[in-house]
Every structure is written in structure tokens, then in C-alpha cells.
PDB file of C-alpha atoms in Angstrom:
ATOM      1  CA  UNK A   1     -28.091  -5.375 -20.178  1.00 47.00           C
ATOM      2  CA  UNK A   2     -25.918  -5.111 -17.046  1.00 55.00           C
ATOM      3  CA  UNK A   3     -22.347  -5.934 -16.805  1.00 55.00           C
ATOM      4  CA  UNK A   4     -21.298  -8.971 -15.052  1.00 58.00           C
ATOM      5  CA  UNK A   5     -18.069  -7.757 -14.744  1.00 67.00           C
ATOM      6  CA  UNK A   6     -19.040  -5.891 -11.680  1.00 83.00           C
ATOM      7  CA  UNK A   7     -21.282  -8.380 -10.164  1.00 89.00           C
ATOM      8  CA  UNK A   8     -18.473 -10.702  -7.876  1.00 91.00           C
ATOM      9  CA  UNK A   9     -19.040 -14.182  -8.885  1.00 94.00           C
ATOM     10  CA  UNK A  10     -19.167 -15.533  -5.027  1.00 94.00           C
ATOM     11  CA  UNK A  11     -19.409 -19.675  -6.185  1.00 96.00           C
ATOM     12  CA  UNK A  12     -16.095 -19.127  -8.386  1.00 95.00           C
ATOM     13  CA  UNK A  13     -14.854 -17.396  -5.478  1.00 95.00           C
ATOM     14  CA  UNK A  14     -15.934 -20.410  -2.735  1.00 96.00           C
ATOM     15  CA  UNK A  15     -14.940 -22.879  -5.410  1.00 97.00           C
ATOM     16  CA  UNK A  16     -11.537 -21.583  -5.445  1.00 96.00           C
ATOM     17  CA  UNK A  17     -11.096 -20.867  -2.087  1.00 96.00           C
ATOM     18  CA  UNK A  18     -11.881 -24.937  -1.586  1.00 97.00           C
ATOM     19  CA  UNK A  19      -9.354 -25.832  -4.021  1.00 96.00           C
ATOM     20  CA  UNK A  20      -6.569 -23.657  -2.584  1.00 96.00           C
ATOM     21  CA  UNK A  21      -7.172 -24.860   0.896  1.00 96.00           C
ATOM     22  CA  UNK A  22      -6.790 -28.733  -0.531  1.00 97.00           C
ATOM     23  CA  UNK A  23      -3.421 -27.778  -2.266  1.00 96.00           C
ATOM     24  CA  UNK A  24      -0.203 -29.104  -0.081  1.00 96.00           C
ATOM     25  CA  UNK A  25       1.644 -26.654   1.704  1.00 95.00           C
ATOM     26  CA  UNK A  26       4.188 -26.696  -0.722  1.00 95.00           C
ATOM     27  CA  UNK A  27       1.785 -25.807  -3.364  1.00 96.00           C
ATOM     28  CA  UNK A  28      -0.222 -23.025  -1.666  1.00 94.00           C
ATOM     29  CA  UNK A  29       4.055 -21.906  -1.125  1.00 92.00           C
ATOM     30  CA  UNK A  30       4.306 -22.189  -5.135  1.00 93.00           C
ATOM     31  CA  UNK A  31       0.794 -20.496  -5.789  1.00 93.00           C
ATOM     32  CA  UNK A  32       1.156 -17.414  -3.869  1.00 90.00           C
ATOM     33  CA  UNK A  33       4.974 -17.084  -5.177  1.00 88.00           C
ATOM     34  CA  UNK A  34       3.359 -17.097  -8.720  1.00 89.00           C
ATOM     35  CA  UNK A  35       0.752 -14.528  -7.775  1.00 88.00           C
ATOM     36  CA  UNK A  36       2.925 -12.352  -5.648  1.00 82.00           C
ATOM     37  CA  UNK A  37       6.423 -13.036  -6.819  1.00 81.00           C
ATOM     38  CA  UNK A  38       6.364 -10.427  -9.887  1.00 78.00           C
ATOM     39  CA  UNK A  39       4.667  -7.677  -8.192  1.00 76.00           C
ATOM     40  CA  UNK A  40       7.101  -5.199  -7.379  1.00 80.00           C
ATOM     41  CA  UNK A  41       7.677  -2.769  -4.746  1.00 84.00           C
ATOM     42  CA  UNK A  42       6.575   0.759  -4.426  1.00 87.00           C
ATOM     43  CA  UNK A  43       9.647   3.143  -5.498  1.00 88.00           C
ATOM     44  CA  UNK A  44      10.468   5.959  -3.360  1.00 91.00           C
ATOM     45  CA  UNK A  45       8.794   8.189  -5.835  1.00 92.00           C
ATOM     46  CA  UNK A  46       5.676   5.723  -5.357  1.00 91.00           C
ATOM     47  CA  UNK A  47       5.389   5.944  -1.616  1.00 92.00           C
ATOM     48  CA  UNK A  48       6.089   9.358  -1.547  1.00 92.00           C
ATOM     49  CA  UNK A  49       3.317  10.319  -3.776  1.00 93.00           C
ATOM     50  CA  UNK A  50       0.970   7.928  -1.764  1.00 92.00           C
ATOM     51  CA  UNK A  51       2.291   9.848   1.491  1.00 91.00           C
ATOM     52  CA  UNK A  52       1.299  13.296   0.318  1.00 90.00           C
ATOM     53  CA  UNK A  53      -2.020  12.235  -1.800  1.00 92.00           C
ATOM     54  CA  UNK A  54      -3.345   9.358   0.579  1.00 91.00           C
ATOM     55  CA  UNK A  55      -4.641  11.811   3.224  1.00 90.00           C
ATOM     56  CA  UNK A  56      -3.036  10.271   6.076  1.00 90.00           C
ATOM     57  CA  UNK A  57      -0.697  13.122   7.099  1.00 89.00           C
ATOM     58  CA  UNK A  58      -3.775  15.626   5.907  1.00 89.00           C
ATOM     59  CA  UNK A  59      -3.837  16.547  10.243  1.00 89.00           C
ATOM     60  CA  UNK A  60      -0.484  18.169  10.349  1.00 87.00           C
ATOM     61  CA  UNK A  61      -2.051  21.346   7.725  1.00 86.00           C
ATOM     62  CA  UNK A  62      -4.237  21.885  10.606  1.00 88.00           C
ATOM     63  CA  UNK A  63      -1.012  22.676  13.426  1.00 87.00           C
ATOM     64  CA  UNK A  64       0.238  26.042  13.850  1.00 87.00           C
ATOM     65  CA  UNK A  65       3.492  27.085  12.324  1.00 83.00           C
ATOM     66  CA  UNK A  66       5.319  27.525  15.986  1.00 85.00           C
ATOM     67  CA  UNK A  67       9.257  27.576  14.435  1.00 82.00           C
ATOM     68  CA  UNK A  68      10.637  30.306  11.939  1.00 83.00           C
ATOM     69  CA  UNK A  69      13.986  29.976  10.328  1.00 79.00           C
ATOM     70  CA  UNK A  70      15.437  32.619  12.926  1.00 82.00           C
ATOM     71  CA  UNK A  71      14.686  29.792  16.002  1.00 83.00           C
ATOM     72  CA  UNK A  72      17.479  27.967  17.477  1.00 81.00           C
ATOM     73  CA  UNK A  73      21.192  27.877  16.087  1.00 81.00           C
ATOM     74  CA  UNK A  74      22.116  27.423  12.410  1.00 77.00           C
ATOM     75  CA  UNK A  75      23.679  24.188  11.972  1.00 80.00           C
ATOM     76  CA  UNK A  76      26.971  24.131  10.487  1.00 85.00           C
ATOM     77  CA  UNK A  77      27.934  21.059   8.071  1.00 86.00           C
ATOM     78  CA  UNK A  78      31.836  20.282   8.171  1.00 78.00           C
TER      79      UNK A  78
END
């Protein structure tokens, strides 16, 4: 037997979609502050992990180390 779990239920979908659009502004306002309002944001731990896994910075392994610690002048903290 296969799992309808995967299968998208595209009427439920349309059906809801209909009723959202005939909410009031004010309630679409109060629906998508109950669907949205407890997510939280990414920590900086979060992002950073998604920065170095996601693959979108994977082009910069490709450039050629051109600096060595013995370019330019040391900088000096005061």
C-alpha cells in the first residue's frame, strides 16, 4: 500500500488557498502572525553552519592561495 503522506493533496491545497484569499486583511495579518510568529531566527551558529555546508561559497576552494602571512605589514592593535 503506498503512503499518502507523500502524495500532495492538491484540492486541500486549492481549498485552502480559496479560504485564505476570502479572509479580511486583518485576518490573513493574524493568520500568517500565527504561522510565522514562533518561528525563530537562525543563530549565528545556524547561519554559519549553513554558510560552510550549503555549497554556496564551494567556488572560492577553487582560487589560488596568492597572500602568505609574510605579505604586507603586520598590523599592530593599540
Amino acid at each position: 500500500m503506498e503512503s499518502t503522506a507523500l502524495t500532495p493533496n492538491t484540492q486541500l491545497v486549492d481549498s485552502l488557498i480559496q479560504v485564505i484569499l476570502a479572509l479580511s486583511s486583518n485576518e490573513q495579518a493574524l493568520l500568517l502572525d500565527r504561522l510565522l510568529g514562533e518561528v525563530p531566527y537562525p543563530s549565528t551558529t545556524e547561519l554559519i553552519h549553513l554558510a560552510d555546508k550549503g555549497g554556496s561559497f564551494d567556488f572560492w576552494q577553487d582560487e589560488p592561495e596568492i597572500y602568505t602571512l609574510n605579505d604586507g605589514e603586520p598590523v599592530t592593535w593599540s
